[in-house]
């Protein structure tokens, strides 16, 4: 937890420096990224809002994930998190988004998507984007913590290189 808090502070500094505003679209992390960044004093200068879209209906209603995409690929898929990131940017004042959907467990796993499978998408308005899938070890809490930390780490890494 302290590692994530320290990382959140660094991310906040870089977001402010580069004049970015973060928005999150979270499923399996349940707002964990938003919580981590809003623990930092002054985060209102670089954080706009969070969409906690745990259900498929919420993904569709709040951030325009297409029903067809959910049916074709499942909620834990790269196409869905791409649509989540796009929708989060469209429905916010954010300039950079992270979207997360996964299987934290203990149930919900399939043969091709074991517990710990988490898909991520990051997107900057009119610019950089990245999509990844990871399988994190551990129990539900550990998967969610690792996913939250990873989401912030990729933002930090991107912002550290921006303008170089």
JSON list of C-alpha atoms in Angstrom, two decimals:
[
{"chain": "A", "resi": 1, "resn": "UNK", "atom": "CA", "xyz": [0.00, 0.00, 0.00]},
{"chain": "A", "resi": 2, "resn": "UNK", "atom": "CA", "xyz": [2.74, 2.47, 0.89]},
{"chain": "A", "resi": 3, "resn": "UNK", "atom": "CA", "xyz": [4.46, 1.68, -2.42]},
{"chain": "A", "resi": 4, "resn": "UNK", "atom": "CA", "xyz": [1.27, 2.57, -4.25]},
{"chain": "A", "resi": 5, "resn": "UNK", "atom": "CA", "xyz": [0.83, 5.79, -2.26]},
{"chain": "A", "resi": 6, "resn": "UNK", "atom": "CA", "xyz": [4.38, 6.88, -3.07]},
{"chain": "A", "resi": 7, "resn": "UNK", "atom": "CA", "xyz": [3.79, 6.04, -6.73]},
{"chain": "A", "resi": 8, "resn": "UNK", "atom": "CA", "xyz": [0.51, 8.00, -6.69]},
{"chain": "A", "resi": 9, "resn": "UNK", "atom": "CA", "xyz": [2.38, 11.06, -5.45]},
{"chain": "A", "resi": 10, "resn": "UNK", "atom": "CA", "xyz": [4.91, 10.74, -8.27]},
{"chain": "A", "resi": 11, "resn": "UNK", "atom": "CA", "xyz": [2.16, 10.25, -10.85]},
{"chain": "A", "resi": 12, "resn": "UNK", "atom": "CA", "xyz": [0.33, 13.31, -9.52]},
{"chain": "A", "resi": 13, "resn": "UNK", "atom": "CA", "xyz": [3.46, 15.43, -9.79]},
{"chain": "A", "resi": 14, "resn": "UNK", "atom": "CA", "xyz": [4.00, 14.34, -13.41]},
{"chain": "A", "resi": 15, "resn": "UNK", "atom": "CA", "xyz": [0.33, 14.78, -14.35]},
{"chain": "A", "resi": 16, "resn": "UNK", "atom": "CA", "xyz": [0.47, 18.35, -13.04]},
{"chain": "A", "resi": 17, "resn": "UNK", "atom": "CA", "xyz": [3.82, 19.02, -14.70]},
{"chain": "A", "resi": 18, "resn": "UNK", "atom": "CA", "xyz": [2.54, 17.85, -18.10]},
{"chain": "A", "resi": 19, "resn": "UNK", "atom": "CA", "xyz": [-0.88, 19.48, -17.59]},
{"chain": "A", "resi": 20, "resn": "UNK", "atom": "CA", "xyz": [-2.74, 16.20, -17.84]},
{"chain": "A", "resi": 21, "resn": "UNK", "atom": "CA", "xyz": [-5.97, 15.32, -16.06]},
{"chain": "A", "resi": 22, "resn": "UNK", "atom": "CA", "xyz": [-6.56, 11.66, -15.19]},
{"chain": "A", "resi": 23, "resn": "UNK", "atom": "CA", "xyz": [-9.84, 9.79, -15.51]},
{"chain": "A", "resi": 24, "resn": "UNK", "atom": "CA", "xyz": [-10.32, 6.14, -14.59]},
{"chain": "A", "resi": 25, "resn": "UNK", "atom": "CA", "xyz": [-12.70, 3.43, -15.77]},
{"chain": "A", "resi": 26, "resn": "UNK", "atom": "CA", "xyz": [-12.41, 0.57, -13.31]},
{"chain": "A", "resi": 27, "resn": "UNK", "atom": "CA", "xyz": [-14.09, -2.78, -12.93]},
{"chain": "A", "resi": 28, "resn": "UNK", "atom": "CA", "xyz": [-12.18, -5.39, -10.88]},
{"chain": "A", "resi": 29, "resn": "UNK", "atom": "CA", "xyz": [-10.24, -2.74, -8.94]},
{"chain": "A", "resi": 30, "resn": "UNK", "atom": "CA", "xyz": [-13.51, -1.16, -7.79]},
{"chain": "A", "resi": 31, "resn": "UNK", "atom": "CA", "xyz": [-12.11, 2.37, -7.81]},
{"chain": "A", "resi": 32, "resn": "UNK", "atom": "CA", "xyz": [-8.73, 1.41, -6.36]},
{"chain": "A", "resi": 33, "resn": "UNK", "atom": "CA", "xyz": [-6.80, 3.66, -8.72]},
{"chain": "A", "resi": 34, "resn": "UNK", "atom": "CA", "xyz": [-9.13, 6.57, -8.02]},
{"chain": "A", "resi": 35, "resn": "UNK", "atom": "CA", "xyz": [-8.80, 5.96, -4.29]},
{"chain": "A", "resi": 36, "resn": "UNK", "atom": "CA", "xyz": [-5.01, 5.84, -4.51]},
{"chain": "A", "resi": 37, "resn": "UNK", "atom": "CA", "xyz": [-4.77, 9.12, -6.41]},
{"chain": "A", "resi": 38, "resn": "UNK", "atom": "CA", "xyz": [-7.33, 10.97, -4.32]},
{"chain": "A", "resi": 39, "resn": "UNK", "atom": "CA", "xyz": [-5.40, 10.03, -1.18]},
{"chain": "A", "resi": 40, "resn": "UNK", "atom": "CA", "xyz": [-2.89, 12.61, -2.41]},
{"chain": "A", "resi": 41, "resn": "UNK", "atom": "CA", "xyz": [-3.52, 16.20, -1.32]},
{"chain": "A", "resi": 42, "resn": "UNK", "atom": "CA", "xyz": [-4.07, 18.49, -4.26]},
{"chain": "A", "resi": 43, "resn": "UNK", "atom": "CA", "xyz": [-5.25, 15.71, -6.57]},
{"chain": "A", "resi": 44, "resn": "UNK", "atom": "CA", "xyz": [-8.22, 17.81, -7.69]},
{"chain": "A", "resi": 45, "resn": "UNK", "atom": "CA", "xyz": [-5.76, 19.70, -9.89]},
{"chain": "A", "resi": 46, "resn": "UNK", "atom": "CA", "xyz": [-4.97, 16.58, -11.94]},
{"chain": "A", "resi": 47, "resn": "UNK", "atom": "CA", "xyz": [-7.79, 14.09, -11.35]},
{"chain": "A", "resi": 48, "resn": "UNK", "atom": "CA", "xyz": [-11.27, 14.54, -12.81]},
{"chain": "A", "resi": 49, "resn": "UNK", "atom": "CA", "xyz": [-13.41, 11.49, -12.05]},
{"chain": "A", "resi": 50, "resn": "UNK", "atom": "CA", "xyz": [-13.71, 7.74, -11.82]},
{"chain": "A", "resi": 51, "resn": "UNK", "atom": "CA", "xyz": [-16.18, 5.44, -13.46]},
{"chain": "A", "resi": 52, "resn": "UNK", "atom": "CA", "xyz": [-16.57, 2.27, -11.42]},
{"chain": "A", "resi": 53, "resn": "UNK", "atom": "CA", "xyz": [-18.27, 0.10, -14.00]},
{"chain": "A", "resi": 54, "resn": "UNK", "atom": "CA", "xyz": [-18.40, -3.24, -12.29]},
{"chain": "A", "resi": 55, "resn": "UNK", "atom": "CA", "xyz": [-21.35, -4.65, -14.22]},
{"chain": "A", "resi": 56, "resn": "UNK", "atom": "CA", "xyz": [-21.65, -4.98, -17.98]},
{"chain": "A", "resi": 57, "resn": "UNK", "atom": "CA", "xyz": [-24.71, -2.73, -17.80]},
{"chain": "A", "resi": 58, "resn": "UNK", "atom": "CA", "xyz": [-22.69, 0.00, -16.10]},
{"chain": "A", "resi": 59, "resn": "UNK", "atom": "CA", "xyz": [-19.99, -0.27, -18.76]},
{"chain": "A", "resi": 60, "resn": "UNK", "atom": "CA", "xyz": [-22.64, 0.21, -21.44]},
{"chain": "A", "resi": 61, "resn": "UNK", "atom": "CA", "xyz": [-24.65, 2.95, -19.71]},
{"chain": "A", "resi": 62, "resn": "UNK", "atom": "CA", "xyz": [-21.85, 5.05, -18.24]},
{"chain": "A", "resi": 63, "resn": "UNK", "atom": "CA", "xyz": [-19.02, 4.83, -20.77]},
{"chain": "A", "resi": 64, "resn": "UNK", "atom": "CA", "xyz": [-20.59, 3.52, -23.96]},
{"chain": "A", "resi": 65, "resn": "UNK", "atom": "CA", "xyz": [-19.02, 0.06, -24.12]},
{"chain": "A", "resi": 66, "resn": "UNK", "atom": "CA", "xyz": [-20.88, -1.72, -26.90]},
{"chain": "A", "resi": 67, "resn": "UNK", "atom": "CA", "xyz": [-23.02, -4.73, -26.01]},
{"chain": "A", "resi": 68, "resn": "UNK", "atom": "CA", "xyz": [-21.66, -6.46, -29.11]},
{"chain": "A", "resi": 69, "resn": "UNK", "atom": "CA", "xyz": [-18.09, -6.08, -27.85]},
{"chain": "A", "resi": 70, "resn": "UNK", "atom": "CA", "xyz": [-19.02, -7.53, -24.46]},
{"chain": "A", "resi": 71, "resn": "UNK", "atom": "CA", "xyz": [-20.80, -10.49, -26.07]},
{"chain": "A", "resi": 72, "resn": "UNK", "atom": "CA", "xyz": [-18.04, -11.18, -28.58]},
{"chain": "A", "resi": 73, "resn": "UNK", "atom": "CA", "xyz": [-15.02, -10.84, -26.28]},
{"chain": "A", "resi": 74, "resn": "UNK", "atom": "CA", "xyz": [-16.25, -10.82, -22.66]},
{"chain": "A", "resi": 75, "resn": "UNK", "atom": "CA", "xyz": [-15.81, -8.07, -20.09]},
{"chain": "A", "resi": 76, "resn": "UNK", "atom": "CA", "xyz": [-12.22, -9.13, -19.40]},
{"chain": "A", "resi": 77, "resn": "UNK", "atom": "CA", "xyz": [-10.76, -8.42, -22.82]},
{"chain": "A", "resi": 78, "resn": "UNK", "atom": "CA", "xyz": [-8.59, -5.91, -24.60]},
{"chain": "A", "resi": 79, "resn": "UNK", "atom": "CA", "xyz": [-11.41, -4.71, -26.91]},
{"chain": "A", "resi": 80, "resn": "UNK", "atom": "CA", "xyz": [-13.59, -3.92, -23.87]},
{"chain": "A", "resi": 81, "resn": "UNK", "atom": "CA", "xyz": [-10.92, -1.98, -21.99]},
{"chain": "A", "resi": 82, "resn": "UNK", "atom": "CA", "xyz": [-10.15, 0.02, -25.13]},
{"chain": "A", "resi": 83, "resn": "UNK", "atom": "CA", "xyz": [-13.82, 1.04, -25.31]},
{"chain": "A", "resi": 84, "resn": "UNK", "atom": "CA", "xyz": [-13.78, 1.76, -21.56]},
{"chain": "A", "resi": 85, "resn": "UNK", "atom": "CA", "xyz": [-10.82, 4.13, -21.92]},
{"chain": "A", "resi": 86, "resn": "UNK", "atom": "CA", "xyz": [-12.40, 5.85, -24.93]},
{"chain": "A", "resi": 87, "resn": "UNK", "atom": "CA", "xyz": [-15.72, 6.24, -23.11]},
{"chain": "A", "resi": 88, "resn": "UNK", "atom": "CA", "xyz": [-14.07, 7.58, -19.96]},
{"chain": "A", "resi": 89, "resn": "UNK", "atom": "CA", "xyz": [-12.34, 10.29, -21.98]},
{"chain": "A", "resi": 90, "resn": "UNK", "atom": "CA", "xyz": [-15.54, 11.13, -23.88]},
{"chain": "A", "resi": 91, "resn": "UNK", "atom": "CA", "xyz": [-17.58, 11.49, -20.66]},
{"chain": "A", "resi": 92, "resn": "UNK", "atom": "CA", "xyz": [-15.07, 13.51, -18.64]},
{"chain": "A", "resi": 93, "resn": "UNK", "atom": "CA", "xyz": [-12.66, 16.41, -18.63]},
{"chain": "A", "resi": 94, "resn": "UNK", "atom": "CA", "xyz": [-9.76, 13.97, -18.60]},
{"chain": "A", "resi": 95, "resn": "UNK", "atom": "CA", "xyz": [-6.84, 14.05, -21.00]},
{"chain": "A", "resi": 96, "resn": "UNK", "atom": "CA", "xyz": [-5.41, 10.67, -19.98]},
{"chain": "A", "resi": 97, "resn": "UNK", "atom": "CA", "xyz": [-7.40, 7.57, -19.08]},
{"chain": "A", "resi": 98, "resn": "UNK", "atom": "CA", "xyz": [-6.77, 4.16, -17.64]},
{"chain": "A", "resi": 99, "resn": "UNK", "atom": "CA", "xyz": [-9.30, 1.34, -17.93]},
{"chain": "A", "resi": 100, "resn": "UNK", "atom": "CA", "xyz": [-9.12, -1.91, -16.00]},
{"chain": "A", "resi": 101, "resn": "UNK", "atom": "CA", "xyz": [-11.21, -5.10, -16.16]},
{"chain": "A", "resi": 102, "resn": "UNK", "atom": "CA", "xyz": [-10.25, -8.43, -14.69]},
{"chain": "A", "resi": 103, "resn": "UNK", "atom": "CA", "xyz": [-10.94, -11.54, -12.68]},
{"chain": "A", "resi": 104, "resn": "UNK", "atom": "CA", "xyz": [-9.83, -10.95, -9.11]},
{"chain": "A", "resi": 105, "resn": "UNK", "atom": "CA", "xyz": [-11.32, -14.22, -7.87]},
{"chain": "A", "resi": 106, "resn": "UNK", "atom": "CA", "xyz": [-11.85, -16.48, -6.20]},
{"chain": "A", "resi": 107, "resn": "UNK", "atom": "CA", "xyz": [-14.56, -17.29, -8.77]},
{"chain": "A", "resi": 108, "resn": "UNK", "atom": "CA", "xyz": [-15.18, -16.15, -12.32]},
{"chain": "A", "resi": 109, "resn": "UNK", "atom": "CA", "xyz": [-12.23, -17.86, -13.97]},
{"chain": "A", "resi": 110, "resn": "UNK", "atom": "CA", "xyz": [-12.38, -19.71, -17.25]},
{"chain": "A", "resi": 111, "resn": "UNK", "atom": "CA", "xyz": [-9.89, -22.03, -18.90]},
{"chain": "A", "resi": 112, "resn": "UNK", "atom": "CA", "xyz": [-8.40, -19.22, -20.98]},
{"chain": "A", "resi": 113, "resn": "UNK", "atom": "CA", "xyz": [-8.84, -16.50, -18.32]},
{"chain": "A", "resi": 114, "resn": "UNK", "atom": "CA", "xyz": [-7.64, -17.73, -14.93]},
{"chain": "A", "resi": 115, "resn": "UNK", "atom": "CA", "xyz": [-8.06, -15.86, -11.65]},
{"chain": "A", "resi": 116, "resn": "UNK", "atom": "CA", "xyz": [-5.66, -12.93, -11.73]},
{"chain": "A", "resi": 117, "resn": "UNK", "atom": "CA", "xyz": [-6.25, -12.10, -15.41]},
{"chain": "A", "resi": 118, "resn": "UNK", "atom": "CA", "xyz": [-6.48, -8.33, -15.78]},
{"chain": "A", "resi": 119, "resn": "UNK", "atom": "CA", "xyz": [-6.76, -6.27, -18.97]},
{"chain": "A", "resi": 120, "resn": "UNK", "atom": "CA", "xyz": [-5.62, -2.66, -19.08]},
{"chain": "A", "resi": 121, "resn": "UNK", "atom": "CA", "xyz": [-5.91, 0.19, -21.57]},
{"chain": "A", "resi": 122, "resn": "UNK", "atom": "CA", "xyz": [-4.31, 3.60, -21.27]},
{"chain": "A", "resi": 123, "resn": "UNK", "atom": "CA", "xyz": [-5.07, 6.43, -23.64]},
{"chain": "A", "resi": 124, "resn": "UNK", "atom": "CA", "xyz": [-4.09, 10.06, -24.03]},
{"chain": "A", "resi": 125, "resn": "UNK", "atom": "CA", "xyz": [-6.41, 12.32, -26.00]},
{"chain": "A", "resi": 126, "resn": "UNK", "atom": "CA", "xyz": [-5.13, 12.53, -29.57]},
{"chain": "A", "resi": 127, "resn": "UNK", "atom": "CA", "xyz": [-2.02, 10.58, -28.73]},
{"chain": "A", "resi": 128, "resn": "UNK", "atom": "CA", "xyz": [-0.40, 7.64, -26.98]},
{"chain": "A", "resi": 129, "resn": "UNK", "atom": "CA", "xyz": [-2.28, 4.47, -26.14]},
{"chain": "A", "resi": 130, "resn": "UNK", "atom": "CA", "xyz": [-1.32, 1.10, -24.74]},
{"chain": "A", "resi": 131, "resn": "UNK", "atom": "CA", "xyz": [-3.19, -2.15, -24.10]},
{"chain": "A", "resi": 132, "resn": "UNK", "atom": "CA", "xyz": [-1.97, -5.07, -21.98]},
{"chain": "A", "resi": 133, "resn": "UNK", "atom": "CA", "xyz": [-3.18, -8.21, -20.30]},
{"chain": "A", "resi": 134, "resn": "UNK", "atom": "CA", "xyz": [-1.48, -9.64, -17.20]},
{"chain": "A", "resi": 135, "resn": "UNK", "atom": "CA", "xyz": [-2.08, -12.58, -14.92]},
{"chain": "A", "resi": 136, "resn": "UNK", "atom": "CA", "xyz": [-1.26, -11.54, -11.36]},
{"chain": "A", "resi": 137, "resn": "UNK", "atom": "CA", "xyz": [-0.64, -14.10, -8.61]},
{"chain": "A", "resi": 138, "resn": "UNK", "atom": "CA", "xyz": [-2.34, -14.14, -5.23]},
{"chain": "A", "resi": 139, "resn": "UNK", "atom": "CA", "xyz": [-5.75, -13.81, -3.67]},
{"chain": "A", "resi": 140, "resn": "UNK", "atom": "CA", "xyz": [-8.49, -11.31, -4.54]},
{"chain": "A", "resi": 141, "resn": "UNK", "atom": "CA", "xyz": [-6.98, -8.48, -2.51]},
{"chain": "A", "resi": 142, "resn": "UNK", "atom": "CA", "xyz": [-3.49, -9.07, -3.88]},
{"chain": "A", "resi": 143, "resn": "UNK", "atom": "CA", "xyz": [-4.71, -9.15, -7.50]},
{"chain": "A", "resi": 144, "resn": "UNK", "atom": "CA", "xyz": [-6.59, -5.88, -7.02]},
{"chain": "A", "resi": 145, "resn": "UNK", "atom": "CA", "xyz": [-3.60, -4.20, -5.33]},
{"chain": "A", "resi": 146, "resn": "UNK", "atom": "CA", "xyz": [-1.19, -5.35, -8.03]},
{"chain": "A", "resi": 147, "resn": "UNK", "atom": "CA", "xyz": [-3.56, -4.19, -10.78]},
{"chain": "A", "resi": 148, "resn": "UNK", "atom": "CA", "xyz": [-3.92, -0.77, -9.16]},
{"chain": "A", "resi": 149, "resn": "UNK", "atom": "CA", "xyz": [-0.17, -0.40, -8.78]},
{"chain": "A", "resi": 150, "resn": "UNK", "atom": "CA", "xyz": [0.50, -1.55, -12.34]},
{"chain": "A", "resi": 151, "resn": "UNK", "atom": "CA", "xyz": [-2.04, 0.90, -13.76]},
{"chain": "A", "resi": 152, "resn": "UNK", "atom": "CA", "xyz": [-0.26, 3.77, -12.00]},
{"chain": "A", "resi": 153, "resn": "UNK", "atom": "CA", "xyz": [3.22, 2.47, -12.89]},
{"chain": "A", "resi": 154, "resn": "UNK", "atom": "CA", "xyz": [2.48, 2.53, -16.62]},
{"chain": "A", "resi": 155, "resn": "UNK", "atom": "CA", "xyz": [1.15, 6.09, -16.35]},
{"chain": "A", "resi": 156, "resn": "UNK", "atom": "CA", "xyz": [4.30, 7.07, -14.43]},
{"chain": "A", "resi": 157, "resn": "UNK", "atom": "CA", "xyz": [6.55, 5.42, -17.02]},
{"chain": "A", "resi": 158, "resn": "UNK", "atom": "CA", "xyz": [4.74, 7.14, -19.89]},
{"chain": "A", "resi": 159, "resn": "UNK", "atom": "CA", "xyz": [4.77, 10.58, -18.27]},
{"chain": "A", "resi": 160, "resn": "UNK", "atom": "CA", "xyz": [8.46, 10.18, -17.34]},
{"chain": "A", "resi": 161, "resn": "UNK", "atom": "CA", "xyz": [9.25, 9.77, -21.03]},
{"chain": "A", "resi": 162, "resn": "UNK", "atom": "CA", "xyz": [6.80, 12.37, -22.38]},
{"chain": "A", "resi": 163, "resn": "UNK", "atom": "CA", "xyz": [8.62, 15.23, -24.02]},
{"chain": "A", "resi": 164, "resn": "UNK", "atom": "CA", "xyz": [11.98, 13.41, -24.05]}
]
